[in-house]
Short mmCIF file of C-alpha atoms and ligand atoms in Angstrom, two decimals:
data_model
loop_
_atom_site.label_atom_id
_atom_site.label_comp_id
_atom_site.label_asym_id
_atom_site.label_seq_id
_atom_site.Cartn_x
_atom_site.Cartn_y
_atom_site.Cartn_z
CA UNK A 1 0.00 0.00 0.00
CA UNK A 2 1.11 3.54 -0.67
CA UNK A 3 2.63 5.54 2.15
CA UNK A 4 0.23 7.71 4.14
CA UNK A 5 1.48 10.87 5.87
CA UNK A 6 -0.39 13.24 8.13
CA UNK A 7 0.86 16.80 7.99
CA UNK A 8 -0.08 19.40 10.52
CA UNK A 9 0.48 23.05 9.58
CA UNK A 10 0.01 26.38 11.32
CA UNK A 11 -2.75 27.09 8.79
CA UNK A 12 -3.90 25.43 5.61
CA UNK A 13 -5.62 27.74 3.13
CA UNK A 14 -7.36 25.20 0.94
CA UNK A 15 -8.91 27.60 -1.64
CA UNK A 16 -11.95 25.34 -1.52
CA UNK A 17 -14.81 27.67 -0.49
CA UNK A 18 -16.63 24.78 1.19
CA UNK A 19 -13.80 24.31 3.71
CA UNK A 20 -11.45 27.29 3.36
CA UNK A 21 -9.29 26.80 6.47
CA UNK A 22 -7.86 23.63 8.01
CA UNK A 23 -4.78 22.57 9.97
CA UNK A 24 -4.27 18.92 9.03
CA UNK A 25 -3.93 17.22 5.67
CA UNK A 26 -3.48 13.52 4.96
CA UNK A 27 -1.48 12.54 1.90
CA UNK A 28 -1.49 9.04 0.44
CA UNK A 29 1.08 8.55 -2.31
CA UNK A 30 0.71 11.51 -4.66
CA UNK A 31 -2.81 12.51 -3.62
CA UNK A 32 -4.74 14.17 -0.85
CA UNK A 33 -6.77 11.70 1.19
CA UNK A 34 -8.50 14.26 3.37
CA UNK A 35 -8.05 17.76 4.72
CA UNK A 36 -9.52 18.92 8.03
CA UNK A 37 -8.46 18.57 11.65
CA UNK A 38 -6.56 15.97 13.69
CA UNK A 39 -9.97 14.82 14.93
CA UNK A 40 -11.84 14.70 11.61
CA UNK A 41 -9.25 12.51 9.86
CA UNK A 42 -9.31 9.72 12.49
CA UNK A 43 -11.61 7.30 10.65
CA UNK A 44 -8.78 6.74 8.14
CA UNK A 45 -6.74 5.36 11.07
CA UNK A 46 -9.34 3.01 12.52
CA UNK A 47 -10.22 5.62 15.07
CA UNK A 48 -6.64 5.69 16.50
CA UNK A 49 -4.62 8.88 16.84
CA UNK A 50 -2.26 8.86 13.82
CA UNK A 51 1.38 9.81 13.90
CA UNK A 52 1.84 13.41 12.82
CA UNK A 53 4.59 14.75 10.57
CA UNK A 54 5.45 18.17 11.97
CA UNK A 55 7.67 19.42 9.11
CA UNK A 56 5.15 22.19 8.41
CA UNK A 57 4.15 22.89 12.01
CA UNK A 58 5.11 26.58 11.76
CA UNK A 59 4.32 27.02 8.08
CA UNK A 60 1.26 27.95 6.06
CA UNK A 61 0.20 25.58 3.30
CA UNK A 62 -1.56 26.72 0.17
CA UNK A 63 -2.26 24.81 -3.03
CA UNK A 64 0.91 24.71 -5.16
CA UNK A 65 0.92 27.88 -7.22
CA UNK A 66 0.07 27.79 -10.91
CA UNK A 67 1.61 30.08 -13.50
CA UNK A 68 -0.48 29.36 -16.59
CA UNK A 69 1.56 31.38 -19.06
CA UNK A 70 5.32 31.01 -19.30
CA UNK A 71 7.70 30.11 -22.12
CA UNK A 72 10.38 27.63 -21.04
CA UNK A 73 12.31 27.90 -24.32
CA UNK A 74 12.18 31.68 -24.44
CA UNK A 75 13.15 32.02 -20.78
CA UNK A 76 16.02 29.62 -21.36
CA UNK A 77 17.33 31.73 -24.22
CA UNK A 78 17.09 34.90 -22.11
CA UNK A 79 18.45 33.64 -18.78
CA UNK A 80 22.04 33.12 -20.02
CA UNK A 81 22.11 36.67 -21.53
CA UNK A 82 23.58 39.70 -19.78
CA UNK A 83 20.63 41.28 -17.98
CA UNK A 84 20.52 45.09 -17.83
CA UNK A 85 17.10 46.07 -16.52
CA UNK A 86 15.16 49.20 -15.56
CA UNK A 87 13.85 47.71 -12.31
CA UNK A 88 15.50 45.43 -9.75
CA UNK A 89 15.23 41.67 -10.34
CA UNK A 90 15.60 38.76 -7.99
CA UNK A 91 16.56 35.44 -9.54
CA UNK A 92 17.58 32.27 -7.70
CA UNK A 93 21.10 32.93 -6.49
CA UNK A 94 21.43 36.45 -7.86
CA UNK A 95 19.96 39.92 -7.37
CA UNK A 96 20.17 42.53 -10.10
CA UNK A 97 20.14 46.25 -9.44
CA UNK A 98 18.32 48.52 -11.86
CA UNK A 99 20.23 50.52 -14.47
CA UNK A 100 18.61 53.77 -15.63
CA UNK A 101 19.40 56.42 -18.20
CA UNK A 102 21.10 56.19 -21.59
CA UNK A 103 24.60 56.86 -20.24
CA UNK A 104 24.36 54.30 -17.50
CA UNK A 105 22.97 51.74 -19.94
CA UNK A 106 25.72 52.28 -22.51
CA UNK A 107 28.37 52.35 -19.75
CA UNK A 108 27.12 49.04 -18.42
CA UNK A 109 27.25 47.52 -21.90
CA UNK A 110 30.77 48.90 -22.38
CA UNK A 111 31.83 47.45 -19.04
CA UNK A 112 30.47 44.00 -19.94
CA UNK A 113 32.07 44.25 -23.38
CA UNK A 114 35.48 44.89 -21.84
CA UNK A 115 35.22 41.74 -19.73
CA UNK A 116 34.32 39.31 -22.51
CA UNK A 117 36.86 37.09 -24.14
CA UNK A 118 37.94 37.57 -27.73
CA UNK A 119 35.27 36.58 -30.23
CA UNK A 120 32.45 36.13 -27.73
CA UNK A 121 29.32 38.00 -28.83
CA UNK A 122 27.61 40.32 -26.33
CA UNK A 123 23.90 39.56 -26.09
CA UNK A 124 22.00 41.57 -23.50
CA UNK A 125 18.39 41.53 -22.37
CA UNK A 126 16.30 44.09 -20.52
CA UNK A 127 16.76 47.28 -22.55
CA UNK A 128 13.70 49.55 -22.58
CA UNK A 129 13.68 53.00 -24.18
CA UNK A 130 11.54 54.43 -21.37
CA UNK A 131 14.32 53.66 -18.89
CA UNK A 132 17.39 53.68 -21.07
CA UNK A 133 16.70 56.30 -23.75
CA UNK A 134 17.17 55.67 -27.45
CA UNK A 135 19.76 53.25 -28.81
CA UNK A 136 20.59 52.29 -32.38
CA UNK A 137 22.90 49.97 -34.24
CA UNK A 138 25.18 52.96 -34.82
CA UNK A 139 25.48 53.74 -31.09
CA UNK A 140 26.21 50.08 -30.34
CA UNK A 141 28.88 49.97 -33.04
CA UNK A 142 30.68 52.74 -31.12
CA UNK A 143 31.04 50.36 -28.17
CA UNK A 144 32.63 47.85 -30.49
CA UNK A 145 32.86 47.61 -34.23
CA UNK A 146 34.38 44.14 -34.07
CA UNK A 147 32.34 42.31 -31.47
CA UNK A 148 28.71 41.49 -32.33
CA UNK A 149 26.39 43.30 -29.88
CA UNK A 150 22.72 42.38 -29.66
CA UNK A 151 20.45 44.45 -27.43
CA UNK A 152 17.30 42.43 -26.92
CA UNK A 153 14.37 44.53 -25.81
CA UNK A 154 12.86 43.89 -22.40
CA UNK A 155 9.59 43.04 -24.19
CA UNK A 156 11.33 40.36 -26.34
CA UNK A 157 9.39 41.39 -29.49
CA UNK A 158 12.25 43.59 -30.78
CA UNK A 159 16.04 43.95 -30.77
CA UNK A 160 18.93 46.10 -32.02
CA UNK A 161 22.08 44.86 -33.77
CA UNK A 162 25.39 46.67 -34.15
CA UNK A 163 27.21 46.43 -37.49
CA UNK A 164 29.24 43.41 -36.40
CA UNK A 165 26.06 41.63 -35.28
CA UNK A 166 24.42 42.37 -38.66
CA UNK A 167 27.38 40.68 -40.32
CA UNK A 168 27.29 37.84 -37.77
CA UNK A 169 23.60 37.23 -38.57
CA UNK A 170 24.31 37.51 -42.29
CA UNK A 171 21.86 40.37 -42.72
CA UNK A 172 22.76 43.03 -45.27
CA UNK A 173 21.58 46.62 -45.30
CA UNK A 174 19.40 45.71 -48.32
CA UNK A 175 17.77 42.77 -46.45
CA UNK A 176 16.95 45.13 -43.62
CA UNK A 177 15.54 47.82 -45.90
CA UNK A 178 13.35 45.33 -47.74
CA UNK A 179 11.81 43.78 -44.59
CA UNK A 180 8.48 45.34 -43.52
CA UNK A 181 9.20 44.91 -39.80
CA UNK A 182 12.75 46.29 -39.68
CA UNK A 183 13.87 49.89 -39.14
CA UNK A 184 17.05 49.70 -41.23
CA UNK A 185 18.27 53.13 -40.13
CA UNK A 186 18.37 52.21 -36.44
CA UNK A 187 19.06 48.50 -37.07
CA UNK A 188 15.92 47.74 -35.08
CA UNK A 189 14.18 44.42 -35.79
CA UNK A 190 10.67 43.81 -34.45
CA UNK A 191 8.04 41.02 -34.59
CA UNK A 192 8.71 39.02 -37.81
CA UNK A 193 11.95 41.00 -38.25
CA UNK A 194 13.01 39.81 -34.79
CA UNK A 195 11.97 36.26 -35.75
CA UNK A 196 14.32 36.48 -38.73
CA UNK A 197 17.27 37.43 -36.47
CA UNK A 198 16.35 34.68 -34.03
CA UNK A 199 16.45 32.17 -36.90
CA UNK A 200 19.82 33.48 -38.12
CA UNK A 201 21.41 33.33 -34.65
CA UNK A 202 19.83 30.03 -33.80
CA UNK A 203 23.06 28.04 -33.74
CA UNK A 204 24.45 30.39 -31.07
CA UNK A 205 21.35 31.06 -28.94
CA UNK A 206 20.24 27.43 -29.04
CA UNK A 207 23.67 25.84 -28.80
CA UNK A 208 23.23 22.70 -26.66
CA UNK A 209 25.27 23.75 -23.61
CA UNK A 210 23.86 27.27 -23.57
CA UNK A 211 20.21 26.31 -23.89
CA UNK A 212 20.53 23.41 -21.43
CA UNK A 213 21.98 25.76 -18.84
CA UNK A 214 19.07 28.09 -19.56
CA UNK A 215 16.53 25.31 -18.99
CA UNK A 216 18.13 24.40 -15.67
CA UNK A 217 18.05 28.04 -14.56
CA UNK A 218 14.41 28.27 -15.60
CA UNK A 219 13.59 25.19 -13.54
CA UNK A 220 15.03 26.92 -10.46
CA UNK A 221 13.06 30.10 -11.22
CA UNK A 222 9.79 28.14 -11.32
CA UNK A 223 10.55 26.22 -8.13
CA UNK A 224 11.64 29.31 -6.22
CA UNK A 225 8.29 30.98 -6.96
CA UNK A 226 6.33 28.16 -5.31
CA UNK A 227 4.91 26.89 -8.61
CA UNK A 228 3.91 23.24 -9.02
CA UNK A 229 2.11 23.61 -12.35
CA UNK A 230 2.99 25.84 -15.28
CA UNK A 231 1.53 26.39 -18.72
CA UNK A 232 3.88 26.53 -21.72
CA UNK A 233 1.76 29.04 -23.59
CA UNK A 234 3.34 28.74 -27.04
CA UNK A 235 5.01 25.36 -27.31
CA UNK A 236 7.29 25.17 -30.32
CA UNK A 237 7.33 28.89 -31.01
CA UNK A 238 10.96 29.63 -30.21
CA UNK A 239 13.14 26.58 -30.65
CA UNK A 240 10.86 24.48 -32.82
CA UNK A 241 8.81 21.59 -31.52
CA UNK A 242 11.43 18.87 -31.78
CA UNK A 243 14.11 20.70 -29.83
CA UNK A 244 11.70 22.12 -27.24
CA UNK A 245 10.24 18.69 -26.61
CA UNK A 246 13.68 17.13 -26.24
CA UNK A 247 14.81 19.83 -23.77
CA UNK A 248 11.56 19.54 -21.86
CA UNK A 249 12.03 15.76 -21.53
CA UNK A 250 15.66 16.07 -20.47
CA UNK A 251 15.26 18.93 -18.01
CA UNK A 252 11.84 18.31 -16.52
CA UNK A 253 12.71 14.79 -15.46
CA UNK A 254 11.42 12.74 -12.52
CA UNK A 255 13.25 14.98 -10.07
CA UNK A 256 11.31 18.05 -11.22
CA UNK A 257 8.71 19.31 -8.73
CA UNK A 258 6.28 20.72 -11.28
CA UNK A 259 4.34 19.69 -14.35
CA UNK A 260 3.92 21.53 -17.63
CA UNK A 261 0.68 21.90 -19.53
CA UNK A 262 1.62 22.48 -23.16
CA UNK A 263 -0.31 24.75 -25.50
CA UNK A 264 1.19 24.68 -29.00
CA UNK A 265 0.99 27.58 -31.42
CA UNK A 266 -1.89 27.36 -33.88
CA UNK A 267 0.08 29.20 -36.56
CA UNK A 268 3.84 28.63 -36.69
CA UNK A 269 5.75 31.77 -35.70
CA UNK A 270 6.36 34.24 -38.50
CA UNK A 271 4.14 32.36 -41.01
CA UNK A 272 1.82 34.44 -43.16
CA UNK A 273 -0.31 31.48 -44.15
CA UNK A 274 -0.90 28.03 -42.76
CA UNK A 275 -2.36 24.73 -43.94
CA UNK A 276 -4.79 24.48 -41.06
CA UNK A 277 -6.10 20.90 -41.56
CA UNK A 278 -2.48 19.62 -41.68
CA UNK A 279 -1.58 21.69 -38.63
CA UNK A 280 -4.58 20.35 -36.73
CA UNK A 281 -3.71 16.75 -37.53
CA UNK A 282 -0.18 17.43 -36.32
CA UNK A 283 -1.35 19.01 -33.05
CA UNK A 284 -3.53 15.99 -32.44
CA UNK A 285 -0.49 13.74 -32.87
CA UNK A 286 1.37 15.71 -30.19
CA UNK A 287 -1.13 14.52 -27.59
CA UNK A 288 0.23 11.01 -27.99
CA UNK A 289 3.50 12.20 -26.45
CA UNK A 290 2.06 13.00 -23.02
CA UNK A 291 4.26 12.07 -20.07
CA UNK A 292 3.98 12.42 -16.30
CA UNK A 293 5.57 15.90 -16.42
CA UNK A 294 4.40 17.27 -19.77
CA UNK A 295 0.89 17.14 -21.06
CA UNK A 296 -0.77 18.43 -24.22
CA UNK A 297 -4.40 19.38 -23.73
CA UNK A 298 -6.88 20.35 -26.41
CA UNK A 299 -5.73 23.94 -26.53
CA UNK A 300 -4.02 26.21 -29.00
CA UNK A 301 -2.29 29.61 -28.86
CA UNK A 302 -2.98 32.41 -31.33
CA UNK A 303 -1.67 35.98 -31.47
CA UNK A 304 -3.47 39.22 -32.19
CA UNK A 305 -1.60 42.52 -31.72
CA UNK A 306 2.05 43.24 -30.88
CA UNK A 307 3.73 43.13 -27.48
CA UNK A 308 2.88 45.50 -24.62
CA UNK A 309 6.33 46.02 -23.14
CA UNK A 310 7.63 46.67 -26.65
CA UNK A 311 4.88 49.27 -27.25
CA UNK A 312 3.81 47.40 -30.39
CA UNK A 313 0.20 46.89 -29.22
CA UNK A 314 -2.75 48.05 -31.33
CA UNK A 315 -4.54 50.96 -29.67
CA UNK A 316 -7.95 52.39 -30.45
CA UNK A 317 -8.30 56.15 -30.81
CA UNK A 318 -6.81 58.26 -29.17
CA UNK A 319 -3.81 55.98 -29.67
CA UNK A 320 -0.41 57.14 -28.48
CA UNK A 321 0.72 60.53 -27.20
CA UNK A 322 3.41 60.29 -29.85
CA UNK A 323 5.42 57.72 -31.74
CA UNK A 324 4.91 54.63 -33.80
CA UNK A 325 1.74 52.78 -34.74
CA UNK A 326 0.97 49.35 -33.40
CA UNK A 327 1.36 46.07 -35.27
CA UNK A 328 -0.44 42.81 -35.81
CA UNK A 329 1.51 39.66 -35.06
CA UNK A 330 -0.98 37.69 -37.13
CA UNK A 331 -3.01 39.46 -39.78
CA UNK A 332 -6.68 39.82 -38.75
CA UNK A 333 -7.76 37.70 -41.76
CA UNK A 334 -5.47 34.79 -40.90
CA UNK A 335 -6.38 35.05 -37.21
CA UNK A 336 -10.11 34.77 -38.02
CA UNK A 337 -9.54 31.86 -40.37
CA UNK A 338 -7.46 29.94 -37.81
CA UNK A 339 -9.80 30.75 -34.92
CA UNK A 340 -12.75 29.40 -36.90
CA UNK A 341 -11.02 26.08 -37.59
CA UNK A 342 -9.83 25.52 -34.00
CA UNK A 343 -13.18 26.61 -32.60
CA UNK A 344 -15.03 24.12 -34.77
CA UNK A 345 -12.65 21.40 -33.64
CA UNK A 346 -13.56 22.16 -30.01
CA UNK A 347 -10.11 23.41 -28.97
CA UNK A 348 -9.67 25.99 -26.23
CA UNK A 349 -8.22 29.09 -27.89
CA UNK A 350 -5.75 31.28 -25.99
CA UNK A 351 -5.22 34.62 -27.74
CA UNK A 352 -2.33 36.96 -27.00
CA UNK A 353 -4.00 40.41 -26.89
CA UNK A 354 -2.19 43.51 -25.64
CA UNK A 355 -4.50 46.47 -26.20
CA UNK A 356 -8.04 47.56 -26.97
CA UNK A 357 -7.90 47.45 -30.77
CA UNK A 358 -6.49 43.92 -30.57
CA UNK A 359 -9.19 43.03 -28.07
CA UNK A 360 -11.87 44.46 -30.37
CA UNK A 361 -10.71 42.07 -33.09
CA UNK A 362 -10.76 39.16 -30.64
CA UNK A 363 -14.26 40.01 -29.40
CA UNK A 364 -15.61 40.48 -32.95
CA UNK A 365 -14.10 37.11 -33.82
CA UNK A 366 -15.60 35.46 -30.75
CA UNK A 367 -19.03 36.93 -31.51
CA UNK A 368 -18.81 35.51 -35.02
CA UNK A 369 -17.75 32.10 -33.66
CA UNK A 370 -20.53 32.00 -31.08
CA UNK A 371 -23.13 32.84 -33.74
CA UNK A 372 -21.72 30.12 -35.98
CA UNK A 373 -21.52 27.39 -33.35
CA UNK A 374 -22.35 28.20 -29.72
CA UNK A 375 -19.97 26.76 -27.13
CA UNK A 376 -20.13 26.70 -23.34
CA UNK A 377 -17.57 26.58 -20.54
CA UNK A 378 -13.92 27.39 -21.06
CA UNK A 379 -13.35 28.05 -24.74
CA UNK A 380 -11.44 31.30 -25.28
CA UNK A 381 -8.89 32.92 -22.98
CA UNK A 382 -7.71 36.48 -23.52
CA UNK A 383 -3.98 36.46 -22.69
CA UNK A 384 -2.34 39.59 -21.14
CA UNK A 385 -5.10 42.27 -21.40
CA UNK A 386 -2.93 45.40 -21.16
CA UNK A 387 -5.32 48.15 -22.31
CA UNK A 388 -9.07 47.50 -22.48
CA UNK A 389 -12.30 49.40 -21.85
CA UNK A 390 -14.97 48.55 -19.26
CA UNK A 391 -17.47 48.00 -22.09
CA UNK A 392 -15.16 45.48 -23.76
CA UNK A 393 -14.92 43.56 -20.51
CA UNK A 394 -18.69 43.46 -20.23
CA UNK A 395 -18.88 42.23 -23.82
CA UNK A 396 -16.22 39.60 -23.08
CA UNK A 397 -18.36 38.43 -20.17
CA UNK A 398 -21.46 38.21 -22.36
CA UNK A 399 -19.55 36.18 -24.95
CA UNK A 400 -18.19 33.84 -22.28
CA UNK A 401 -14.48 34.67 -22.54
CA UNK A 402 -11.97 34.09 -19.73
CA UNK A 403 -8.77 35.99 -19.11
CA UNK A 404 -5.20 35.37 -18.06
CA UNK A 405 -3.67 38.68 -17.09
CA UNK A 406 -0.19 40.15 -16.80
CA UNK A 407 -0.69 42.40 -13.79
CA UNK A 408 3.01 43.26 -13.54
CA UNK A 409 2.47 45.81 -16.35
CA UNK A 410 0.93 48.03 -13.67
CA UNK A 411 4.00 47.82 -11.47
CA UNK A 412 6.67 48.33 -14.08
CA UNK A 413 4.97 50.29 -16.86
CA UNK A 414 1.99 52.30 -15.62
CA UNK A 415 3.85 55.46 -14.60
CA UNK A 416 6.11 55.46 -17.69
CA UNK A 417 3.25 54.69 -20.07
CA UNK A 418 1.20 57.44 -18.38
CA UNK A 419 3.82 60.07 -19.14
CA UNK A 420 5.03 58.94 -22.56
CA UNK A 421 2.42 56.77 -24.28
CA UNK A 422 -1.11 56.53 -22.90
CA UNK A 423 -1.89 59.45 -20.58
CA UNK A 424 -3.05 58.90 -17.01
CA UNK A 425 -6.57 57.57 -17.45
CA UNK A 426 -5.70 54.59 -19.62
CA UNK A 427 -2.31 53.91 -18.01
CA UNK A 428 -3.75 53.80 -14.50
CA UNK A 429 -6.44 51.34 -15.60
CA UNK A 430 -4.25 48.84 -17.47
CA UNK A 431 -4.76 45.15 -16.59
CA UNK A 432 -8.17 46.00 -15.13
CA UNK A 433 -8.80 43.15 -12.71
CA UNK A 434 -11.42 45.09 -10.73
CA UNK A 435 -13.61 45.31 -13.83
CA UNK A 436 -13.10 41.60 -14.58
CA UNK A 437 -14.23 40.81 -11.04
CA UNK A 438 -17.28 43.09 -11.30
CA UNK A 439 -18.24 41.27 -14.50
CA UNK A 440 -17.74 37.81 -12.99
CA UNK A 441 -15.08 36.81 -15.50
CA UNK A 442 -12.89 34.06 -14.16
CA UNK A 443 -9.23 34.99 -14.59
CA UNK A 444 -5.71 33.92 -13.69
CA UNK A 445 -2.54 35.92 -13.13
CA UNK A 446 0.55 34.96 -15.10
CA UNK A 447 4.16 36.02 -15.38
CA UNK A 448 4.86 35.36 -19.06
CA UNK A 449 8.38 35.08 -17.55
CA UNK A 450 10.50 37.12 -18.09
CA UNK A 451 7.82 39.75 -18.70
CA UNK A 452 7.19 39.50 -14.94
CA UNK A 453 8.90 37.56 -12.14
CA UNK A 454 7.60 33.96 -12.09
CA UNK A 455 6.68 34.55 -8.46
CA UNK A 456 2.90 34.36 -8.08
CA UNK A 457 2.99 36.11 -4.69
CA UNK A 458 4.71 39.12 -6.29
CA UNK A 459 2.05 39.28 -8.99
CA UNK A 460 -0.73 38.83 -6.42
CA UNK A 461 0.84 41.70 -4.45
CA UNK A 462 0.59 43.94 -7.52
CA UNK A 463 -3.02 42.88 -8.10
CA UNK A 464 -4.03 43.73 -4.54
CA UNK A 465 -2.11 47.00 -4.19
CA UNK A 466 -1.50 48.29 -7.75
CA UNK A 467 1.65 49.97 -6.56
CA UNK A 468 3.75 51.29 -9.41
CA UNK A 469 7.54 51.05 -9.11
CA UNK A 470 7.52 54.79 -8.33
CA UNK A 471 5.42 54.05 -5.23
CA UNK A 472 2.14 55.48 -6.53
CA UNK A 473 -1.15 53.58 -6.43
CA UNK A 474 -2.40 53.33 -10.03
CA UNK A 475 -6.16 52.82 -10.55
CA UNK A 476 -7.31 52.00 -7.04
CA UNK A 477 -10.75 50.86 -8.24
CA UNK A 478 -9.07 48.15 -10.29
CA UNK A 479 -7.51 46.60 -7.19
CA UNK A 480 -8.82 43.18 -6.13
CA UNK A 481 -9.15 41.47 -2.76
CA UNK A 482 -6.51 39.12 -1.34
CA UNK A 483 -9.02 36.28 -1.73
CA UNK A 484 -9.52 37.07 -5.41
CA UNK A 485 -5.76 37.35 -6.02
CA UNK A 486 -5.07 34.03 -4.28
CA UNK A 487 -7.75 32.36 -6.44
CA UNK A 488 -6.06 33.81 -9.53
CA UNK A 489 -2.77 32.02 -8.73
CA UNK A 490 -4.35 28.73 -7.63
CA UNK A 491 -7.82 27.40 -8.44
CA UNK A 492 -8.72 29.90 -11.15
CA UNK A 493 -5.33 29.45 -12.81
CA UNK A 494 -6.02 25.70 -12.76
CA UNK A 495 -9.36 26.37 -14.46
CA UNK A 496 -7.66 28.46 -17.16
CA UNK A 497 -5.47 25.43 -17.96
CA UNK A 498 -8.40 23.01 -17.75
CA UNK A 499 -6.83 21.28 -14.74
CA UNK A 500 -9.10 22.38 -11.89
CA UNK A 501 -10.34 18.83 -11.34
CA UNK A 502 -6.78 17.77 -10.47
CA UNK A 503 -4.96 20.73 -8.92
CA UNK A 504 -5.48 24.30 -7.65
CA UNK A 505 -7.06 23.59 -4.27
CA UNK A 506 -6.47 21.34 -1.30
CA UNK A 507 -9.28 18.81 -1.13
CA UNK A 508 -9.75 15.06 -1.03
CA UNK A 509 -8.76 13.43 -4.29
CA UNK A 510 -6.57 16.16 -5.75
CA UNK A 511 -2.83 15.97 -6.31
CA UNK A 512 -0.89 16.67 -3.12
CA UNK A 513 0.71 19.87 -4.42
CA UNK A 514 1.40 22.58 -1.83
CA UNK A 515 3.22 25.88 -1.61
CA UNK A 516 4.89 26.04 1.80
CA UNK A 517 4.97 29.63 3.08
CA UNK A 518 6.45 31.33 6.13
CA UNK A 519 3.37 33.50 6.63
CA UNK A 520 -0.27 33.69 5.68
CA UNK A 521 -1.18 35.92 2.70
CA UNK A 522 -4.62 36.43 4.24
CA UNK A 523 -3.12 37.75 7.47
CA UNK A 524 -0.08 39.84 6.59
CA UNK A 525 -0.77 43.49 5.68
CA UNK A 526 -1.60 43.46 1.92
CA UNK A 527 1.40 45.65 1.06
CA UNK A 528 3.69 42.95 2.50
CA UNK A 529 2.41 39.99 0.50
CA UNK A 530 5.46 40.06 -1.77
CA UNK A 531 7.75 39.66 1.25
CA UNK A 532 6.25 36.26 2.15
CA UNK A 533 8.94 33.58 1.81
CA UNK A 534 8.33 30.43 -0.15
CA UNK A 535 10.00 27.78 2.04
CA UNK A 536 9.50 25.07 -0.55
CA UNK A 537 6.89 23.09 -2.41
CA UNK A 538 5.27 19.72 -2.06
CA UNK A 539 4.79 18.10 -5.45
CA UNK A 540 2.63 14.98 -5.66
CA UNK A 541 3.26 14.26 -2.01
CA UNK A 542 7.02 14.84 -1.97
CA UNK A 543 8.62 17.80 -0.19
CA UNK A 544 11.16 19.97 -2.03
CA UNK A 545 12.58 22.56 0.38
CA UNK A 546 13.86 25.73 -1.26
CA UNK A 547 17.61 26.09 -1.18
CA UNK A 548 17.63 29.42 -3.01
ZN1 ZN B 601 3.67 34.97 -23.69
#
């Protein structure tokens, strides 16, 4: 018979509204036998007092956290880069201090450049014009005209190359001028232009030792945040399916204390057309690969407008204070065509949507799909939800959409976007969780790591307080309760991934997945939620203390 363990904790927050608080949980093998009190569990022990495991006596147990939107391959490309960021970052084993201003940014790059060995390219991540001022290929060539320098934007959707990096990637001035998503003058590559550079530098960025080290670092990031389930929300997009699957199998082995729910891309990255029946048959074949740690559901990822951090999102009038227009990642025609096919096949559609014009397209598409073939339950998830209007949220509710939200935008971007891009009204109301709650839309919080720290308590802290990095509260009526925020990183995040029958709360029959915390998010002052320490996680009944 499987081993049975009785854990007593200071408090157990089950996230099951029928029994929200308990202090004892019984685990048999990988599952929860019962949660309750030392008294209520006795029938499992023939009425005798069972032996108690006191490992968690002083700790608070919650369901293992769920980050339903990350990108293991993308994170693993970025983690080995040189990070130069506008806000502080904490990663397992290292803390990064913010770098601000154009001079400081260029000085930091110069400093890193001087420390690299001969011939080693300099690839940095974290640059953002709102913190670091303008850069260009020309400016980067002044740091070095021999060493390739790649400045990858904090939002990932764009990058700059110096002259040596252009040569390294085999991209001529004429190639750049001909490409619709390249600013040849500044040597700025965005969206499909960025995808072209990624493809050209593939043998470096995805070199086996480099990418494997990235995957291992990513595994630590996920563990440290208290996550026991994650969603790969664009499987195959970055490294290609074969390589991503191989790395996933190698890295997320039996010793890994989390599982990955895979959502493949519905349209391969950078494609301007797709043979949808062939693609659908292929996605179906992926489901045969399912393992204990990696599982393909019946879900697919599509993309509407450009990235939010990169300021490539599609905005309705009045648009931007100044500067560029937004972009579509997938043309509206192709998006509609693909959405129709996946909808008819009964797949859950996750759509990357950054701003209100993108959301309008998604809602028009959903209305068309619902008129064509009504569907119930979880069927379409709006991913990110940077800028939206209250009326769009009401319409999303009427059409039965769900949402998975990047709330960290508020912390890092709201003050900067207020002054430079959106004005106060729209910037202070970005990622409007209060409106989602008022419209009864079920939503999760995600990190889209490294768009936000993969630390659900940090994201919940932003959701509850809406404190911008400058210390201002932005959009206080869009704040949500602690209860709502905790649901969004546990049971509601499980729902968004279609896994709420298995994980997301602590109740009899579910997987024994817990986040082990040093204090209770429901009891600490809300502004201190991000300071709560994750002591470790229990994954399928086994304890993994944090050593970070
Ligand atoms: Zn994403």
